[in-house]
Coordinates of C-alpha atoms in Angstrom, one line a residue:
X112 CA 3.0 -17.9 22.4
X113 CA 5.9 -18.9 19.9
X114 CA 8.2 -19.5 22.7
X115 CA 6.0 -22.2 24.1
X116 CA 6.6 -24.4 21.0
X117 CA 10.0 -26.2 21.2
X118 CA 12.5 -24.7 18.8
X119 CA 13.6 -28.3 17.8
X120 CA 10.0 -29.1 16.6
X121 CA 9.9 -25.9 14.6
X122 CA 13.2 -26.7 12.8
X123 CA 12.1 -30.3 12.2
X124 CA 8.8 -29.0 10.8
X125 CA 10.5 -26.6 8.4
X126 CA 12.8 -29.6 7.2
X127 CA 9.8 -31.7 6.4
X128 CA 7.8 -29.0 4.4
X129 CA 8.4 -28.9 0.7
X130 CA 8.5 -25.0 0.3
X131 CA 7.6 -25.2 -3.4
X132 CA 4.7 -27.5 -2.8
X133 CA 3.4 -25.2 -0.1
X134 CA 3.7 -21.9 -2.1
X135 CA 2.5 -23.7 -5.2
X136 CA -0.8 -24.7 -3.7
X137 CA -1.6 -21.0 -3.2
X138 CA -0.1 -19.3 -6.2
X139 CA 1.2 -20.4 -9.7
X140 CA 4.9 -21.2 -9.7
X141 CA 7.1 -21.6 -12.9
X142 CA 10.4 -23.6 -12.8
X143 CA 13.4 -21.7 -13.2
X144 CA 16.4 -24.1 -13.1
X145 CA 16.5 -25.4 -9.5
X146 CA 14.3 -22.6 -8.3
X147 CA 10.8 -21.3 -8.9
X148 CA 9.5 -17.9 -9.9
X149 CA 6.1 -16.2 -9.8
X150 CA 4.4 -12.8 -9.6
X151 CA 4.7 -11.8 -6.0
X152 CA 1.4 -12.4 -3.9
X153 CA 2.4 -9.5 -1.5
X154 CA 2.4 -6.7 -4.1
X155 CA 1.2 -5.8 -7.5
X156 CA 3.3 -6.6 -10.4
X157 CA 3.2 -7.9 -13.9
X158 CA 6.9 -9.2 -14.3
X159 CA 7.7 -12.2 -11.9
X160 CA 10.2 -11.1 -9.2
X161 CA 9.1 -13.6 -6.6
X162 CA 11.7 -16.4 -6.2
X163 CA 11.4 -19.7 -4.3
X164 CA 14.5 -21.5 -3.3
X165 CA 13.3 -25.1 -2.0
X166 CA 16.9 -26.1 -1.4
X167 CA 17.5 -23.3 0.8
X168 CA 14.2 -23.3 2.5
X169 CA 13.3 -19.6 1.7
X170 CA 11.6 -17.3 -0.7
X171 CA 12.5 -13.7 -1.7
X172 CA 10.8 -11.0 -3.7
X173 CA 13.1 -8.5 -5.5
X174 CA 10.3 -6.2 -6.0
X175 CA 9.0 -5.6 -2.5
X176 CA 11.6 -7.2 -0.3
X177 CA 9.3 -10.0 1.1
X178 CA 11.5 -12.7 2.5
X179 CA 11.0 -15.8 4.7
X180 CA 10.5 -19.4 5.3
X181 CA 7.4 -21.6 5.2
X182 CA 6.1 -20.3 8.5
X183 CA 6.6 -16.8 7.4
X184 CA 4.8 -17.4 4.1
X185 CA 1.8 -18.9 5.8
X186 CA 1.7 -16.1 8.4
X187 CA 1.7 -13.4 5.7
X188 CA -0.5 -15.0 3.0
X189 CA -3.1 -16.3 5.3
X190 CA -2.8 -13.5 8.0
X191 CA -2.1 -16.0 10.9
X192 CA -0.2 -15.7 14.0
X193 CA 2.9 -17.8 14.6
X194 CA 1.2 -20.5 16.6
X195 CA -1.6 -20.9 14.0
X196 CA 0.9 -21.0 11.2
X197 CA 2.8 -23.8 12.9
X198 CA -0.5 -25.6 13.5
X199 CA -1.3 -25.3 9.8
X200 CA 2.1 -26.5 8.7
X201 CA 2.0 -29.4 11.3
X202 CA -1.5 -30.4 10.0
X203 CA -0.1 -30.6 6.5
X204 CA 2.8 -32.8 7.6
X205 CA 0.6 -35.0 9.7
X206 CA 2.3 -33.9 13.0
X207 CA 0.9 -32.8 16.4
X208 CA 2.4 -29.5 17.9
X209 CA 4.0 -30.6 21.3
X210 CA 2.8 -27.6 23.4
X211 CA 3.7 -27.6 27.0
X212 CA 0.8 -27.6 29.6
X213 CA 0.6 -23.8 30.0
X214 CA 0.3 -23.3 26.2
X215 CA -2.3 -26.1 25.9
X216 CA -4.3 -24.4 28.6
X217 CA -4.2 -21.1 26.9
X218 CA -5.1 -22.6 23.5
X219 CA -7.9 -24.5 24.9
X220 CA -9.3 -21.4 26.7
X221 CA -9.1 -19.5 23.4
X222 CA -11.0 -22.3 21.7
X223 CA -13.6 -22.3 24.3
X224 CA -14.2 -18.6 24.0
X225 CA -14.7 -18.8 20.1
X226 CA -16.8 -21.9 20.5
X227 CA -19.1 -20.0 22.6
X228 CA -19.2 -17.1 20.3
X229 CA -19.9 -19.4 17.3
X230 CA -22.8 -20.7 19.4
X231 CA -24.0 -17.2 19.8
X232 CA -23.6 -16.5 16.1
X233 CA -25.8 -19.6 15.2
X234 CA -28.4 -18.5 17.8
X235 CA -28.6 -15.1 16.2
X236 CA -28.9 -16.5 12.7
X237 CA -31.7 -18.9 13.9
X238 CA -33.5 -15.8 15.6
X239 CA -33.4 -13.9 12.4
X240 CA -35.2 -16.8 10.5
X241 CA -37.7 -17.3 13.4
X242 CA -41.0 -15.5 14.1
X243 CA -39.4 -12.9 16.3
X244 CA -36.9 -11.9 13.5
X245 CA -39.7 -10.6 11.0
X246 CA -38.9 -7.0 11.8
X247 CA -35.2 -7.5 11.3
X248 CA -35.8 -9.4 8.0
X249 CA -38.0 -6.5 6.6
X250 CA -35.1 -4.1 7.7
X251 CA -32.5 -6.0 5.8
X252 CA -34.8 -6.5 2.7
X253 CA -35.5 -2.8 2.8
X254 CA -31.6 -2.3 2.9
X255 CA -31.5 -4.3 -0.4
X256 CA -29.9 -7.5 1.0
X257 CA -30.8 -10.8 -0.5
X258 CA -30.6 -14.2 1.4
X259 CA -27.4 -15.4 -0.2
X260 CA -25.4 -12.4 1.1
X261 CA -27.1 -12.6 4.5
X262 CA -26.0 -16.3 4.7
X263 CA -22.5 -15.5 3.5
X264 CA -21.8 -12.9 6.1
X265 CA -23.9 -14.9 8.8
X266 CA -26.0 -11.9 9.6
X267 CA -28.4 -12.4 12.5
X268 CA -30.8 -10.9 15.0
X269 CA -30.5 -10.5 18.7
X270 CA -34.0 -10.8 20.3
X271 CA -35.3 -7.9 22.4
X272 CA -35.7 -9.9 25.6
X273 CA -32.9 -9.4 28.0
X274 CA -31.6 -12.9 28.5
X275 CA -32.6 -14.8 25.3
X276 CA -29.0 -15.9 24.5
X277 CA -28.0 -16.7 28.1
X278 CA -31.2 -18.7 28.7
X279 CA -30.5 -21.0 25.6
X280 CA -26.8 -21.6 26.4
X281 CA -25.5 -24.5 28.1
X282 CA -23.9 -24.3 31.5
X283 CA -20.4 -24.8 30.0
X284 CA -21.1 -21.9 27.5
X285 CA -22.5 -19.4 29.8
X286 CA -19.2 -18.6 31.5
X287 CA -17.4 -18.0 28.2
X288 CA -20.3 -15.8 27.0
X289 CA -19.8 -13.7 30.1
X290 CA -16.1 -13.6 29.7
X291 CA -16.3 -12.3 26.3
X292 CA -18.8 -9.6 27.3
X293 CA -21.6 -11.0 25.0
X294 CA -23.4 -11.6 28.2
X295 CA -22.9 -9.1 30.9
X296 CA -23.0 -9.6 34.6
X297 CA -22.2 -6.1 35.6
X298 CA -25.2 -5.8 37.9
X299 CA -25.0 -9.1 39.6
X300 CA -27.2 -11.0 37.1
X301 CA -26.7 -12.0 33.5
X302 CA -28.1 -9.8 30.8
X303 CA -27.5 -10.0 27.2
X304 CA -25.3 -7.2 25.7
X305 CA -27.0 -7.1 22.3
X306 CA -30.8 -6.7 22.4
X307 CA -33.1 -6.0 19.5
X308 CA -30.2 -5.5 17.1
X309 CA -29.2 -6.7 13.6
X310 CA -26.0 -8.8 14.3
X311 CA -22.9 -8.9 12.4
X312 CA -20.4 -11.6 13.4
X313 CA -16.7 -10.6 13.2
X314 CA -14.5 -13.5 12.2
X315 CA -10.8 -14.2 12.3
X316 CA -8.7 -15.5 9.4
X317 CA -9.9 -19.0 10.2
X318 CA -13.5 -18.2 10.1
X319 CA -14.0 -18.5 13.9
X320 CA -16.3 -15.9 15.5
X321 CA -14.3 -13.5 17.8
X322 CA -16.9 -10.6 18.4
X323 CA -20.0 -9.0 17.1
X324 CA -21.3 -5.7 15.9
X325 CA -25.0 -4.9 16.4
X326 CA -27.1 -2.3 14.7
X327 CA -30.1 -1.1 16.7
X328 CA -33.7 -1.6 15.4
X329 CA -35.1 0.7 18.1
X330 CA -34.3 4.1 19.5
X331 CA -31.2 3.3 21.4
X332 CA -28.7 6.2 21.8
X333 CA -26.0 4.0 20.2
X334 CA -26.8 3.1 16.7
X335 CA -23.9 0.6 16.5
X336 CA -22.2 -1.1 19.5
X337 CA -19.3 -3.8 19.3
X338 CA -18.3 -6.5 21.7
X339 CA -15.8 -5.5 24.3
X340 CA -12.2 -6.5 23.9
X341 CA -11.5 -10.0 25.2
X342 CA -8.6 -12.7 24.9
X343 CA -9.7 -13.3 21.3
X344 CA -10.7 -10.0 20.3
X345 CA -8.5 -7.0 20.0
X346 CA -10.5 -4.2 18.3
X347 CA -7.5 -2.3 16.8
X348 CA -6.2 -5.3 15.0
X349 CA -9.3 -6.9 13.5
X350 CA -10.8 -6.3 10.0
X351 CA -14.5 -7.0 9.4
X352 CA -15.1 -8.8 6.2
X353 CA -11.6 -9.9 5.4
X354 CA -12.5 -13.6 6.0
X355 CA -15.3 -13.3 3.6
X356 CA -13.3 -11.5 0.9
X357 CA -10.7 -14.1 1.0
X358 CA -13.2 -16.7 0.6
X359 CA -14.8 -14.9 -2.4
X360 CA -11.6 -14.1 -4.2
X361 CA -8.9 -16.5 -5.1
X362 CA -6.4 -13.8 -4.6
X363 CA -6.6 -10.3 -3.0
X364 CA -4.9 -7.7 -5.1
X365 CA -6.2 -4.7 -3.1
X366 CA -8.6 -3.9 -0.2
X367 CA -11.3 -1.2 -0.3
X368 CA -11.5 0.1 3.4
X369 CA -15.0 1.5 4.2
X370 CA -16.5 2.6 7.4
X371 CA -19.5 0.3 8.2
X372 CA -20.7 -3.2 8.3
X373 CA -23.6 -2.6 5.8
X374 CA -21.2 -0.9 3.5
X375 CA -19.0 -4.0 3.2
X376 CA -22.0 -6.2 2.8
X377 CA -23.8 -4.0 0.2
X378 CA -20.7 -3.8 -1.9
X379 CA -20.2 -7.5 -1.9
X380 CA -23.7 -8.0 -3.1
X381 CA -22.9 -5.8 -5.9
X382 CA -19.9 -7.8 -6.8
X383 CA -17.3 -5.7 -5.1
X384 CA -15.9 -8.4 -2.8
X385 CA -12.8 -6.8 -1.6
X386 CA -14.4 -4.2 0.7
X387 CA -13.6 -4.4 4.5
X388 CA -14.1 -2.2 7.5
X389 CA -11.8 -1.4 10.4
X390 CA -13.3 -1.5 13.8
X391 CA -13.3 1.9 15.3
X392 CA -13.6 5.7 14.5
X393 CA -10.2 5.9 12.7
X394 CA -7.8 3.7 11.0
X395 CA -4.8 3.3 13.3
X396 CA -1.6 2.0 12.8
X397 CA -2.5 -1.5 14.1
X398 CA -5.3 -1.8 11.7
X399 CA -3.1 -0.5 8.8
X400 CA -0.5 -3.1 9.6
X401 CA -3.1 -5.7 9.6
X402 CA -4.3 -4.6 6.2
X403 CA -0.7 -4.4 4.7
X404 CA -0.2 -8.1 5.8
X405 CA -2.9 -9.0 3.2
X406 CA -2.2 -6.6 0.3
X407 CA 0.1 -3.7 -0.9
X408 CA -2.7 -1.8 -2.3
X409 CA -5.3 -0.1 -0.2
X410 CA -8.1 2.4 -1.2
X411 CA -9.7 4.3 1.7
X412 CA -13.3 5.1 1.1
X413 CA -14.9 7.9 3.3
X414 CA -18.1 9.9 3.2
X415 CA -17.7 13.3 1.8
X416 CA -18.5 15.3 4.9
X417 CA -16.3 16.8 7.5
X418 CA -16.3 13.7 9.6
X419 CA -15.2 11.7 6.5
X420 CA -12.4 14.1 5.8
X421 CA -11.2 14.0 9.4
X422 CA -11.3 10.1 9.3
X423 CA -9.2 10.3 5.9
X424 CA -6.7 12.8 7.3
X425 CA -6.3 10.4 10.4
X426 CA -5.7 7.5 8.1
X427 CA -3.1 9.4 6.0
X428 CA -1.2 10.5 9.2
X429 CA -1.1 7.0 10.5
X430 CA 0.1 5.7 7.3
X431 CA 3.0 8.1 7.0
X432 CA 5.5 5.9 9.1
X433 CA 4.5 2.8 7.2
X434 CA 4.9 4.2 3.7
X435 CA 7.6 2.1 2.1
X436 CA 8.3 1.7 -1.7
X437 CA 5.9 -0.7 -3.1
X438 CA 2.8 0.4 -1.1
X439 CA 0.0 1.9 -3.1
X440 CA -2.5 3.9 -1.0
X441 CA -5.4 5.9 -2.4
X442 CA -8.4 7.9 -1.0
X443 CA -11.9 7.9 -2.4
X444 CA -14.1 10.7 -1.0
X445 CA -17.8 10.2 -1.8
X446 CA -20.3 13.0 -2.5
X447 CA -21.6 14.6 0.7
X448 CA -24.6 12.7 2.1
X449 CA -23.7 9.5 0.5
X450 CA -22.1 6.3 1.8
X451 CA -21.0 3.2 -0.2
X452 CA -24.3 1.4 0.7
X453 CA -26.5 4.1 -0.6
X454 CA -24.3 5.0 -3.6
X455 CA -23.7 1.7 -5.1
X456 CA -27.4 1.0 -4.9
X457 CA -28.1 4.4 -6.5
X458 CA -25.6 4.3 -9.5
X459 CA -24.7 0.6 -9.8
X460 CA -21.5 -1.5 -9.3
X461 CA -19.7 -0.3 -12.7
X462 CA -20.0 3.4 -11.8
X463 CA -18.9 2.8 -8.3
X464 CA -15.8 0.7 -9.6
X465 CA -15.0 3.7 -11.8
X466 CA -14.7 5.9 -8.7
X467 CA -12.4 3.3 -7.1
X468 CA -10.3 3.3 -10.2
X469 CA -10.0 7.1 -10.2
X470 CA -9.2 7.4 -6.4
X471 CA -6.8 10.0 -5.4
X472 CA -3.1 8.7 -4.7
X473 CA -1.6 9.1 -1.3
X474 CA 0.9 11.8 -2.4
X475 CA -1.9 14.0 -4.2
X476 CA -4.3 13.6 -1.2
X477 CA -1.6 14.9 1.2
X478 CA -0.6 17.9 -0.9
X479 CA -4.2 18.7 -1.9
X480 CA -5.3 18.7 1.7
X481 CA -2.2 20.7 3.0
X482 CA -2.8 23.4 0.4
X483 CA -6.4 23.8 1.0
X484 CA -7.2 27.6 1.7
X485 CA -3.8 28.7 0.4
X486 CA -3.1 31.0 -2.6
X487 CA 0.2 29.5 -3.9
X488 CA 0.7 32.9 -5.8
X489 CA 1.7 34.4 -2.6
X490 CA 5.2 33.7 -1.1
X491 CA 3.7 33.7 2.4
X492 CA 1.3 30.8 1.5
X493 CA 4.1 28.8 -0.1
X494 CA 5.9 29.1 3.1
X495 CA 2.8 28.0 5.0
X496 CA 2.4 25.0 2.6
X497 CA 6.1 23.9 3.5
X498 CA 5.4 24.4 7.1
X499 CA 2.5 22.2 6.9
X500 CA 4.0 19.5 4.8
X501 CA 7.5 19.2 5.9
X502 CA 6.8 17.7 9.4
X503 CA 4.5 15.1 7.6
X504 CA 7.2 14.1 5.1
X505 CA 9.7 13.8 8.0
X506 CA 7.7 11.0 9.6
X507 CA 8.1 8.8 6.5
X508 CA 10.9 6.2 6.2
X509 CA 13.7 7.0 3.6
X510 CA 12.4 5.7 0.2
X511 CA 12.1 6.8 -3.3
X512 CA 8.5 7.7 -2.6
X513 CA 9.6 10.2 0.2
X514 CA 12.3 11.7 -2.0
X515 CA 9.7 12.3 -4.8
X516 CA 7.3 13.8 -2.5
X517 CA 10.0 16.0 -1.0
X518 CA 10.8 17.2 -4.6
X519 CA 7.1 17.7 -5.2
X520 CA 6.9 20.0 -2.0
X521 CA 9.8 22.1 -3.1
X522 CA 8.3 22.4 -6.7
X523 CA 5.0 23.5 -5.3
X524 CA 6.8 26.0 -2.9
X525 CA 9.0 27.0 -5.9
X526 CA 10.9 30.1 -6.8
X527 CA 10.0 33.5 -7.9
X528 CA 9.1 32.8 -11.4
X529 CA 6.6 30.2 -10.5
X530 CA 4.0 32.5 -9.3
X531 CA 4.6 35.9 -11.2
X532 CA 1.8 36.7 -13.7
X533 CA -0.4 33.8 -12.9
X534 CA -4.1 34.1 -12.7
X535 CA -5.7 33.7 -9.2
X536 CA -6.0 30.1 -8.2
X537 CA -9.3 28.6 -8.0
X538 CA -10.5 27.0 -4.8
X539 CA -10.4 23.2 -4.8
X540 CA -13.8 21.3 -5.0
X541 CA -14.1 17.8 -3.8
X542 CA -17.9 17.0 -3.9
X543 CA -17.4 13.3 -4.4
X544 CA -14.9 13.7 -7.4
X545 CA -11.2 14.5 -7.3
X546 CA -10.5 17.9 -5.9
X547 CA -9.2 20.4 -8.4
X548 CA -5.6 20.2 -8.3
X549 CA -3.3 23.2 -7.2
X550 CA -2.5 25.2 -10.3
X551 CA 1.0 24.1 -11.3
X552 CA 3.5 25.4 -13.9
X553 CA 6.8 23.8 -14.8
X554 CA 9.8 25.7 -13.9
X555 CA 12.6 26.2 -16.6
X556 CA 15.6 24.6 -14.9
X557 CA 19.1 25.2 -15.9
X558 CA 21.1 22.1 -15.3
X559 CA 24.7 21.2 -16.2
X560 CA 25.3 19.1 -19.3
X561 CA 26.6 16.3 -17.2
X562 CA 23.4 16.3 -15.0
X563 CA 21.1 16.3 -18.1
X564 CA 23.0 13.4 -19.4
X565 CA 22.5 11.4 -16.2
X566 CA 18.8 12.2 -16.1
X567 CA 18.5 11.1 -19.6
X568 CA 20.1 7.7 -18.7
X569 CA 17.8 7.4 -15.9
X570 CA 14.8 7.8 -18.3
X571 CA 16.4 6.0 -21.3
X572 CA 19.3 3.5 -20.3
X573 CA 19.7 2.6 -24.1
X574 CA 21.4 5.8 -24.6
X575 CA 24.4 4.5 -22.6
X576 CA 26.5 3.7 -25.7
X577 CA 26.1 7.1 -27.2
X578 CA 26.8 8.8 -23.8
X579 CA 29.9 6.9 -23.4
X580 CA 31.3 7.8 -26.8
X581 CA 30.3 11.4 -26.4
X582 CA 32.1 11.6 -23.0
X583 CA 35.2 9.9 -24.4
X584 CA 35.5 12.1 -27.5
X585 CA 34.8 15.4 -25.6
X586 CA 36.9 14.4 -22.5
X587 CA 34.0 15.8 -20.4
X588 CA 30.9 14.4 -18.5
X589 CA 32.7 12.4 -16.0
X590 CA 29.5 11.5 -14.0
X591 CA 27.5 10.6 -17.0
X592 CA 30.4 8.4 -18.4
X593 CA 30.6 6.5 -15.0
X594 CA 26.7 6.1 -14.9
X595 CA 26.6 4.9 -18.5
X596 CA 29.5 2.4 -17.9
X597 CA 27.5 1.0 -15.1
X598 CA 24.5 0.6 -17.3
X599 CA 26.5 -1.1 -20.1
X600 CA 28.3 -3.3 -17.6
X601 CA 25.0 -4.6 -16.1
X602 CA 23.4 -4.8 -19.6
X603 CA 20.4 -2.8 -18.4
X604 CA 18.2 -1.8 -21.3
X605 CA 15.0 -0.2 -19.8
X606 CA 14.1 2.3 -17.0
X607 CA 12.4 -0.2 -14.8
X608 CA 15.3 -2.6 -14.7
X609 CA 17.6 0.3 -13.9
X610 CA 15.4 1.7 -11.0
X611 CA 15.0 -1.8 -9.5
X612 CA 18.9 -2.3 -9.8
X613 CA 19.6 1.0 -8.1
X614 CA 17.0 0.3 -5.4
X615 CA 18.0 -3.5 -4.6
X616 CA 21.7 -3.7 -5.2
X617 CA 23.4 -2.2 -2.2
X618 CA 26.7 -1.5 -4.1
X619 CA 24.8 0.5 -6.8
X620 CA 22.8 2.3 -4.4
X621 CA 25.8 3.5 -2.4
X622 CA 27.7 4.3 -5.7
X623 CA 25.0 6.4 -7.2
X624 CA 23.1 7.6 -4.1
X625 CA 24.2 11.1 -4.4
X626 CA 24.2 11.5 -8.1
X627 CA 21.3 14.0 -8.3
X628 CA 22.1 15.8 -5.1
X629 CA 21.7 19.6 -5.6
X630 CA 18.9 19.1 -8.3
X631 CA 15.7 20.5 -6.7
X632 CA 13.5 20.5 -9.8
X633 CA 13.5 17.7 -12.3
X634 CA 12.5 18.6 -15.9
X635 CA 9.9 16.7 -17.7
X636 CA 10.9 13.5 -19.5
X637 CA 10.6 15.0 -22.8
X638 CA 12.7 18.1 -22.0
X639 CA 15.4 15.9 -20.5
X640 CA 15.7 13.7 -23.6
X641 CA 15.4 16.5 -26.0
X642 CA 18.2 18.4 -24.2
X643 CA 20.2 15.2 -24.2
X644 CA 19.6 14.6 -27.9
X645 CA 21.0 17.9 -28.7
X646 CA 24.2 17.0 -26.9
X647 CA 24.5 13.6 -28.5
X648 CA 23.6 14.8 -32.1
X649 CA 24.5 18.4 -32.4
X650 CA 24.6 20.3 -35.8
X651 CA 27.9 20.4 -37.7
X652 CA 28.9 24.0 -36.5
X653 CA 28.2 23.1 -32.9
X654 CA 30.3 20.0 -33.2
X655 CA 33.2 22.0 -34.7
X656 CA 33.0 24.5 -31.9
X657 CA 32.9 21.9 -29.3
X658 CA 35.8 20.1 -30.6
X659 CA 37.7 23.4 -31.1
X660 CA 37.1 24.4 -27.4
X661 CA 38.3 21.0 -26.2
X662 CA 41.6 21.1 -28.1
X663 CA 42.3 24.7 -27.1
X664 CA 41.8 23.7 -23.3
X665 CA 44.5 21.0 -23.7
X666 CA 46.8 23.0 -26.2
X667 CA 50.0 22.3 -24.2
X668 CA 49.5 18.5 -24.4
X669 CA 48.3 18.2 -28.0
X670 CA 49.8 15.3 -30.2
X671 CA 50.9 16.1 -33.8
X672 CA 47.5 14.7 -35.1
X673 CA 45.6 16.8 -32.7
X674 CA 47.5 20.0 -33.7
X675 CA 46.7 19.3 -37.4
X676 CA 43.0 18.9 -36.4
X677 CA 43.1 22.2 -34.5
X678 CA 44.5 24.0 -37.6
X679 CA 41.8 22.5 -39.7
X680 CA 38.9 23.4 -37.4
X681 CA 40.2 27.0 -37.0
X682 CA 40.6 27.5 -40.7
X683 CA 44.3 27.3 -41.0
X684 CA 46.1 25.1 -43.7
X685 CA 47.6 21.7 -43.2
X686 CA 51.2 21.4 -42.6
X687 CA 53.3 20.0 -45.5
X688 CA 55.0 16.8 -44.8
X689 CA 58.7 16.7 -45.0

């Protein structure tokens, strides 16, 4: 619909919007010269990397790459479409969007549908509080819901009579109710879709009702049913509970994705307000994209049965193509037979929050699942692990995360010495806690001294001065000297700043992209720094031997002073001066 708004109006609107004021009304900005800085609202960070340039009319995050103008910000922050974002900015600026007639008709039609659905939601809430809703109220009370949470999520009740909603709707609402499928005319006469069900309205980012989910109170074959898709409801892109989460929390840092409406509401009643549910049997790429518009940190929570693991595996596979650097996905598998609703009431919110905090990271979940049933002592099974894992990693976009996971795969599938003489591996055990990890052993890696120094610089950039001095004095370590020179030139003092520069600076990325090619196994940080320290601060005899070897290699080109030094190092006597 964006093409139906004149481009000239969009440009004029952007000229009128004070970007700093707009963004500052939603997050805290700090003045930095002519610009503003803040912690990015689109990913988790402690050091501000989000920059606002009011004079240029754009924002940019050096951490996650988020970039855009006022319309982009409102779309991403509020989860709105282009048209609604323009409407929001126009409202702030006191302007009216000049739609053409076709657009006006389409917008009016959508508003008519949501008006009808809002009416249905109010009817269901009234029915819950009426005499006919007593059984539904008892059911909700039995499930532990209080009046305040029922009101917050606008839970209602659809009466058992077949046309209760249709009969109370006015003539101008009956058509839209049929159009949205809330009332069916499939057999030539109107009949309510939802009958004798607890009703959960599904609301969009502006709080308008766009569909319903209904839980039966009888013996219907379908325990839950949802509204059919319509012009205002697209099942794969909608998130239940997102509007309520944004209302309850000033800023969403992460989302806990659960499987059911009652799970979302029960968690909210217990103080966990960032739980939401996708609509369908699996989290697909559309719903993942919708979630990632809101946050960069998602925890998937599934029941610990086979169906739960299948759903988790599907979510993992659908996330592969979206896994860029800066995204943080985790998986929380509950004890078998439990769901969030029952478990949070049984063990309390603090214990449940600890489960969330200890959820399995995306990379660990992938390797744990793919290695299930494999004994990695056997070469055949290590080959099987690679055959299972490599196609999954190939789906991921190029990123630091993908490279790290690739090295982890190579390490787990490692060489001969990794499996010889090891005890039999114990089988993993989830049962609601983290699965026992595959037994892992570090491989002793023989790296060149140049590579060791480069790895040490990556871990501790403050070694750059010492590395430069060593490289100059020994006339070796060309790669390390170049890398150290770059670090000193940019005045980089810590690892995080170095990683950020290598990731965000295109020239630096191109210059050092292949620096660690050929290194399949990375030593631990401690081993790397210890090896580097031996090179940088060797004992006296090692220093003598190193200098002696260097002078002998360049014997033909030695100066008089260097020849004198060579004699002294080799135990000869100084030449007498003439």
